[in-house]
Coordinates of C-alpha atoms in Angstrom, one line a residue:
M1 CA -9.4 -27.5 5.8
P2 CA -12.0 -26.9 8.6
P3 CA -15.6 -26.9 7.7
T4 CA -17.3 -23.7 6.7
G5 CA -17.9 -21.4 9.7
K6 CA -14.9 -22.7 11.7
P7 CA -12.0 -20.4 12.5
L8 CA -9.2 -20.4 9.9
L9 CA -5.5 -19.7 10.4
I10 CA -4.1 -18.0 7.3
L11 CA -0.5 -17.5 6.5
G12 CA 0.0 -14.4 4.4
I13 CA 3.0 -13.9 2.1
E14 CA 3.8 -10.6 0.4
T15 CA 6.7 -10.3 -2.1
S16 CA 5.4 -7.9 -4.8
C17 CA 8.3 -5.5 -4.7
D18 CA 11.0 -4.6 -2.1
E19 CA 9.5 -5.9 1.1
S20 CA 9.3 -9.5 2.3
G21 CA 6.3 -9.8 4.5
V22 CA 4.7 -12.7 6.3
A23 CA 1.8 -12.7 8.8
L24 CA -0.6 -15.0 10.6
Y25 CA -4.3 -14.1 10.7
D26 CA -7.0 -16.0 12.6
T27 CA -10.5 -15.4 11.3
S28 CA -11.9 -15.4 14.8
R29 CA -9.0 -13.8 16.8
G30 CA -7.6 -11.4 14.2
L31 CA -4.0 -10.7 13.4
L32 CA -1.7 -12.8 15.5
G33 CA 1.6 -11.4 14.3
H34 CA 3.6 -10.3 11.3
K35 CA 7.2 -10.0 10.2
L36 CA 8.6 -7.7 7.6
H37 CA 12.0 -7.3 6.0
S38 CA 12.6 -4.1 4.0
Q39 CA 15.2 -4.0 1.1
V40 CA 15.5 -0.2 1.3
A41 CA 19.1 -0.3 2.3
M42 CA 20.0 -2.7 -0.4
H43 CA 18.4 -0.6 -3.2
A44 CA 19.4 2.8 -1.8
D45 CA 22.7 2.8 -3.7
Y46 CA 20.8 2.5 -7.0
G47 CA 18.2 5.2 -6.2
G48 CA 15.3 2.7 -6.8
V49 CA 14.4 -1.0 -6.8
V50 CA 16.5 -3.4 -8.8
P51 CA 14.1 -6.2 -9.7
E52 CA 16.7 -9.1 -9.9
L53 CA 18.2 -8.1 -6.5
A54 CA 14.7 -7.9 -5.0
S55 CA 13.8 -11.4 -6.2
R56 CA 17.0 -12.9 -4.8
D57 CA 16.5 -11.3 -1.5
H58 CA 12.9 -12.6 -1.2
I59 CA 14.2 -16.1 -1.7
R60 CA 16.6 -15.6 1.3
R61 CA 14.0 -14.1 3.6
V62 CA 10.5 -15.6 3.3
L63 CA 11.0 -19.0 4.9
P64 CA 13.2 -17.8 7.8
L65 CA 10.7 -15.0 8.5
T66 CA 7.9 -17.6 8.5
R67 CA 9.8 -19.8 10.9
E68 CA 10.5 -16.9 13.3
L69 CA 6.8 -15.8 13.2
L70 CA 5.5 -19.3 13.9
A71 CA 7.9 -19.7 16.8
E72 CA 6.8 -16.3 18.3
C73 CA 3.2 -17.2 18.0
G74 CA 3.7 -20.7 19.5
L75 CA 2.4 -22.4 16.3
Q76 CA 3.6 -24.9 13.8
L77 CA 3.2 -25.2 10.0
A78 CA 0.6 -28.0 10.6
D79 CA -1.6 -25.5 12.4
I80 CA -2.1 -23.4 9.2
N81 CA -5.4 -23.9 7.3
A82 CA -4.6 -21.9 4.2
I83 CA -2.0 -19.7 2.6
A84 CA -2.7 -16.4 0.9
Y85 CA 0.0 -14.8 -1.3
T86 CA 0.3 -11.8 -3.5
Q87 CA -0.4 -12.9 -7.1
G88 CA -0.1 -9.4 -8.5
P89 CA 0.4 -6.7 -9.6
G90 CA 4.1 -6.2 -9.0
L91 CA 7.5 -7.3 -10.2
A92 CA 7.2 -10.6 -12.0
G93 CA 10.3 -12.2 -10.5
A94 CA 9.4 -11.1 -7.0
L95 CA 5.9 -12.3 -7.3
L96 CA 7.1 -15.7 -8.5
V97 CA 9.1 -16.2 -5.3
G98 CA 6.1 -15.7 -3.1
A99 CA 3.8 -17.7 -5.3
S100 CA 6.2 -20.7 -5.5
I101 CA 6.8 -20.8 -1.8
A102 CA 3.1 -20.5 -1.0
H103 CA 2.1 -23.3 -3.4
G104 CA 5.0 -25.5 -2.4
L105 CA 4.1 -25.2 1.3
A106 CA 0.4 -25.6 0.6
Y107 CA 0.8 -28.6 -1.6
A108 CA 3.0 -30.3 1.0
L109 CA 0.6 -29.5 3.8
G110 CA -2.5 -30.4 1.8
I111 CA -4.2 -27.0 2.3
P112 CA -5.5 -24.3 -0.1
A113 CA -3.3 -21.6 -1.6
M114 CA -5.0 -18.4 -2.7
G115 CA -3.6 -15.6 -4.9
I116 CA -4.5 -12.1 -3.6
H117 CA -4.6 -8.8 -5.5
H118 CA -2.0 -6.5 -3.9
L119 CA -4.3 -3.5 -4.1
E120 CA -7.1 -5.3 -2.5
G121 CA -4.8 -6.0 0.4
H122 CA -4.1 -2.3 0.8
L123 CA -7.8 -1.4 0.5
L124 CA -8.8 -3.7 3.3
S125 CA -5.8 -3.1 5.5
P126 CA -7.6 -0.4 7.6
L127 CA -9.9 -3.2 8.8
L128 CA -6.9 -4.1 11.0
A129 CA -7.1 -0.8 12.8
D130 CA -8.9 -0.1 16.1
P131 CA -11.4 1.3 15.5
A132 CA -12.0 -0.1 12.1
P133 CA -14.4 1.1 9.4
T134 CA -17.5 -0.7 8.2
F135 CA -18.6 -1.1 4.6
P136 CA -19.3 0.9 2.6
F137 CA -16.5 3.5 2.6
V138 CA -14.3 5.6 0.3
A139 CA -10.7 4.5 0.0
L140 CA -7.8 6.7 -0.9
L141 CA -4.9 4.4 -2.1
V142 CA -1.6 6.3 -2.2
S143 CA 1.6 4.5 -2.8
G144 CA 4.7 4.4 -5.0
G145 CA 2.9 2.7 -7.8
H146 CA -0.8 3.8 -7.4
T147 CA -3.0 6.7 -6.6
Q148 CA -6.6 5.9 -6.7
L149 CA -10.0 6.8 -5.1
M150 CA -12.3 3.8 -4.8
R151 CA -15.8 3.2 -3.4
V152 CA -15.6 0.0 -1.4
G153 CA -18.9 -1.7 -0.9
G154 CA -17.5 -4.9 0.5
V155 CA -14.9 -7.5 -0.2
G156 CA -14.6 -7.7 -3.9
D157 CA -17.0 -4.8 -4.5
Y158 CA -14.8 -2.0 -5.7
E159 CA -15.8 1.0 -7.9
L160 CA -13.0 3.2 -9.3
L161 CA -13.8 6.8 -8.8
G162 CA -10.5 8.3 -10.1
E163 CA -6.8 7.7 -10.5
T164 CA -3.6 9.3 -11.5
V165 CA -3.1 10.0 -15.2
D166 CA 0.7 9.9 -14.9
D167 CA 3.0 9.6 -11.8
A168 CA 1.6 8.1 -8.6
A169 CA 2.0 10.3 -5.5
G170 CA 4.7 8.1 -4.0
E171 CA 6.6 8.1 -7.3
A172 CA 6.5 11.9 -7.4
F173 CA 7.8 12.0 -3.8
D174 CA 10.7 9.7 -4.8
K175 CA 11.6 11.7 -7.9
T176 CA 11.4 15.0 -6.1
A177 CA 13.7 13.7 -3.4
K178 CA 16.2 12.6 -6.0
L179 CA 16.0 16.1 -7.6
L180 CA 16.9 17.6 -4.3
G181 CA 19.7 15.2 -3.6
L182 CA 17.9 13.4 -0.9
G183 CA 18.0 9.7 -0.1
Y184 CA 15.8 6.8 -1.1
P185 CA 12.9 6.2 -0.5
G186 CA 11.9 9.8 -1.1
G187 CA 8.6 10.1 0.9
P188 CA 10.2 9.9 4.4
E189 CA 13.1 12.1 3.3
I190 CA 10.8 14.8 1.9
A191 CA 8.7 14.7 5.1
R192 CA 11.8 14.9 7.2
I193 CA 13.3 18.0 5.8
A194 CA 9.9 19.6 5.2
E195 CA 9.6 19.9 8.9
H196 CA 12.3 22.6 8.8
G197 CA 10.9 24.4 5.7
M198 CA 8.1 26.9 5.0
P199 CA 5.4 26.2 2.4
G200 CA 4.8 29.2 0.1
K201 CA 8.4 30.5 -0.2
F202 CA 8.4 28.6 -3.5
K203 CA 5.2 28.6 -5.6
L204 CA 4.3 25.2 -7.0
P205 CA 1.0 24.2 -8.8
R206 CA -1.8 22.1 -7.5
P207 CA -2.4 20.0 -10.6
M208 CA -6.0 19.1 -11.4
L209 CA -7.2 20.6 -8.2
N210 CA -10.2 22.1 -9.9
S211 CA -10.6 19.5 -12.7
G212 CA -14.1 18.6 -11.7
D213 CA -13.3 14.9 -11.5
F214 CA -11.4 12.5 -9.1
N215 CA -8.3 12.1 -11.2
F216 CA -4.8 13.1 -10.2
S217 CA -1.6 14.3 -11.9
F218 CA 1.7 14.6 -10.2
S219 CA 4.2 14.6 -13.1
G220 CA 3.8 18.4 -13.6
L221 CA 4.4 19.0 -9.9
K222 CA 7.6 17.1 -10.1
T223 CA 8.6 19.1 -13.2
A224 CA 7.9 22.4 -11.3
V225 CA 10.3 21.3 -8.6
L226 CA 12.9 20.7 -11.3
T227 CA 12.4 24.1 -12.8
A228 CA 12.6 25.8 -9.3
A229 CA 15.8 23.9 -8.5
R230 CA 17.4 25.0 -11.8
D231 CA 16.7 28.6 -11.2
K232 CA 19.2 29.0 -8.4
T233 CA 21.8 27.1 -6.3
L234 CA 19.8 25.6 -3.5
S235 CA 21.0 26.0 0.1
D236 CA 19.8 23.5 2.7
A237 CA 17.2 26.0 3.8
D238 CA 16.0 26.3 0.2
K239 CA 15.7 22.6 -0.1
A240 CA 13.7 22.4 3.1
D241 CA 11.3 25.2 1.8
L242 CA 10.9 23.5 -1.6
A243 CA 10.2 20.1 0.1
A244 CA 7.7 21.7 2.3
E245 CA 5.9 23.4 -0.6
F246 CA 6.0 20.1 -2.7
Q247 CA 4.5 18.2 0.2
A248 CA 1.8 20.9 0.8
A249 CA 0.9 20.9 -2.9
A250 CA 0.6 17.1 -3.1
V251 CA -1.4 16.9 0.2
D252 CA -3.7 19.8 -0.9
V253 CA -4.7 17.9 -4.0
L254 CA -5.1 14.5 -2.3
V255 CA -7.3 15.9 0.5
A256 CA -9.5 18.0 -1.8
K257 CA -10.2 15.0 -4.1
A258 CA -10.8 12.7 -1.2
L259 CA -13.3 15.0 0.4
A260 CA -15.0 15.6 -2.9
A261 CA -15.4 11.8 -3.3
L262 CA -17.1 11.6 0.1
E263 CA -19.6 14.3 -1.0
K264 CA -20.2 12.6 -4.3
T265 CA -20.8 9.1 -2.8
E266 CA -22.7 10.5 0.2
L267 CA -20.6 8.3 2.5
N268 CA -19.1 9.4 5.8
Q269 CA -16.1 7.1 6.1
I270 CA -12.8 7.2 4.2
V271 CA -9.8 5.0 4.6
V272 CA -6.3 5.8 3.6
A273 CA -3.9 3.0 2.6
G274 CA -0.5 2.7 1.0
G275 CA 2.9 4.0 1.9
V276 CA 2.1 7.7 1.4
G277 CA -0.7 7.2 4.0
A278 CA 2.0 7.4 6.6
N279 CA 2.7 11.0 5.8
L280 CA 1.8 13.0 8.9
R281 CA 0.7 16.2 7.0
L282 CA -1.7 14.2 4.9
R283 CA -3.1 12.5 8.1
E284 CA -3.5 15.9 9.9
Q285 CA -5.1 17.7 7.0
L286 CA -7.5 15.0 6.0
T287 CA -8.6 14.1 9.5
T288 CA -9.2 17.7 10.4
R289 CA -11.1 18.7 7.3
A290 CA -13.1 15.4 7.2
A291 CA -14.2 16.0 10.9
K292 CA -15.6 19.4 9.9
M293 CA -17.9 17.5 7.4
G294 CA -18.9 15.0 10.1
C295 CA -16.9 12.3 8.4
H296 CA -14.4 9.8 9.9
V297 CA -11.0 8.8 8.5
F298 CA -9.4 5.4 9.2
Y299 CA -5.7 4.5 8.7
P300 CA -3.9 1.2 9.0
P301 CA -1.3 1.1 11.8
L302 CA 1.8 2.9 10.7
A303 CA 3.7 -0.4 10.5
L304 CA 1.2 -1.7 8.0
C305 CA 1.1 1.3 5.7
T306 CA 3.9 -0.1 3.5
D307 CA 3.6 -3.5 1.7
N308 CA 3.2 -6.3 4.3
G309 CA 2.0 -9.8 4.8
A310 CA -0.8 -8.8 7.3
M311 CA -2.9 -7.2 4.6
I312 CA -2.6 -10.2 2.4
A313 CA -3.4 -12.6 5.2
L314 CA -6.5 -10.5 6.1
A315 CA -7.7 -10.4 2.5
G316 CA -7.2 -14.1 2.1
G317 CA -9.1 -14.8 5.4
L318 CA -12.0 -12.6 4.4
R319 CA -12.3 -14.2 1.0
L320 CA -12.0 -17.8 2.3
S321 CA -14.5 -17.2 5.1
R322 CA -17.1 -15.8 2.6
A323 CA -16.4 -18.4 -0.1
G324 CA -16.5 -21.4 2.3
G325 CA -13.0 -22.5 1.2
A326 CA -10.7 -22.5 -1.8
P327 CA -9.3 -25.2 -4.2
Q328 CA -6.4 -27.2 -2.9
A329 CA -3.0 -26.1 -4.0
K330 CA -1.7 -27.4 -7.3
L331 CA 1.8 -27.6 -8.6
A332 CA 0.9 -25.3 -11.5
F333 CA 0.4 -21.6 -10.8
T334 CA 0.7 -18.2 -12.4
V335 CA 1.4 -14.6 -11.3
R336 CA -0.1 -11.4 -12.7
P337 CA 2.4 -8.5 -12.9
R338 CA -0.3 -6.4 -14.5
W339 CA -3.8 -6.9 -13.0
D340 CA -6.6 -4.4 -12.9
L341 CA -8.6 -4.3 -9.7
D342 CA -11.9 -4.2 -11.5
E343 CA -11.2 -7.7 -12.8
L344 CA -11.8 -9.1 -9.3
G345 CA -15.1 -10.6 -8.6
P346 CA -17.0 -10.5 -5.3
A347 CA -15.9 -12.8 -2.5

């Protein structure tokens, strides 16, 4: 491994759920490239992720994607200084695929392998944007499995401000889409038909909007959609109106809580990460209202809103640069399907 202070080339591997992602990040030049294979089409028939199928597909994808990426970047395996992989949280079998490949490659190459917290990758992913935020900032993490507000003071310095007490925002989008007979994943499908609907024709609640804290709840909102759908036979126009109202309700809560967190922390930067961060209504509403407060909003590039190897490579690069290196890879390793972010230490 190069001496401390020298540029590092990091291979990032992400296999926590239903996306196989690899990326190459240079600590002096930035992101060199990334590859992503989504399993959405494979899981669509089941209406959700099938863990065993996900694990098997990761086995088929990670090494070919890595070879393709290296070729496109004009690099070889021997050029890599370290490997960062998602150690958790996520599906146990899927995590084991990425971890075993990372440790196998690292052991063979005689370089470090470093397990990265999946949510840390998301929190830091807006640093790949141009322009990028500077520490400290507030982070709104909205995905299929998590909805959290964090104060981010630096790499490894995370303070939880609030989180969902039941369904995550992305989970609520998926369940609502299923109730309306839409495809999987639900977020893009809700957003698609909401463009043709009118918010307000159906009346849905804004759960915990005035709770006085930074916590969220989306289970009741999903139930309200179910109740509205049972009251009548929905036409295509009704479905569009209901989707538009659901999206508006979810966004109203997310934006209000995010802006309140900015006021509480007295910070003027907020980053949005996770798959729901690609929702255009959320981006428009939050950006507009934050600007009125004199605050700035940062998003990762749309291609990096979902799970991806770039965010893992970035997190690994930042931690390795600050720590001055990492232990060489060993044959023994573990994954952490459940892993609280507050268990992470500073870089």
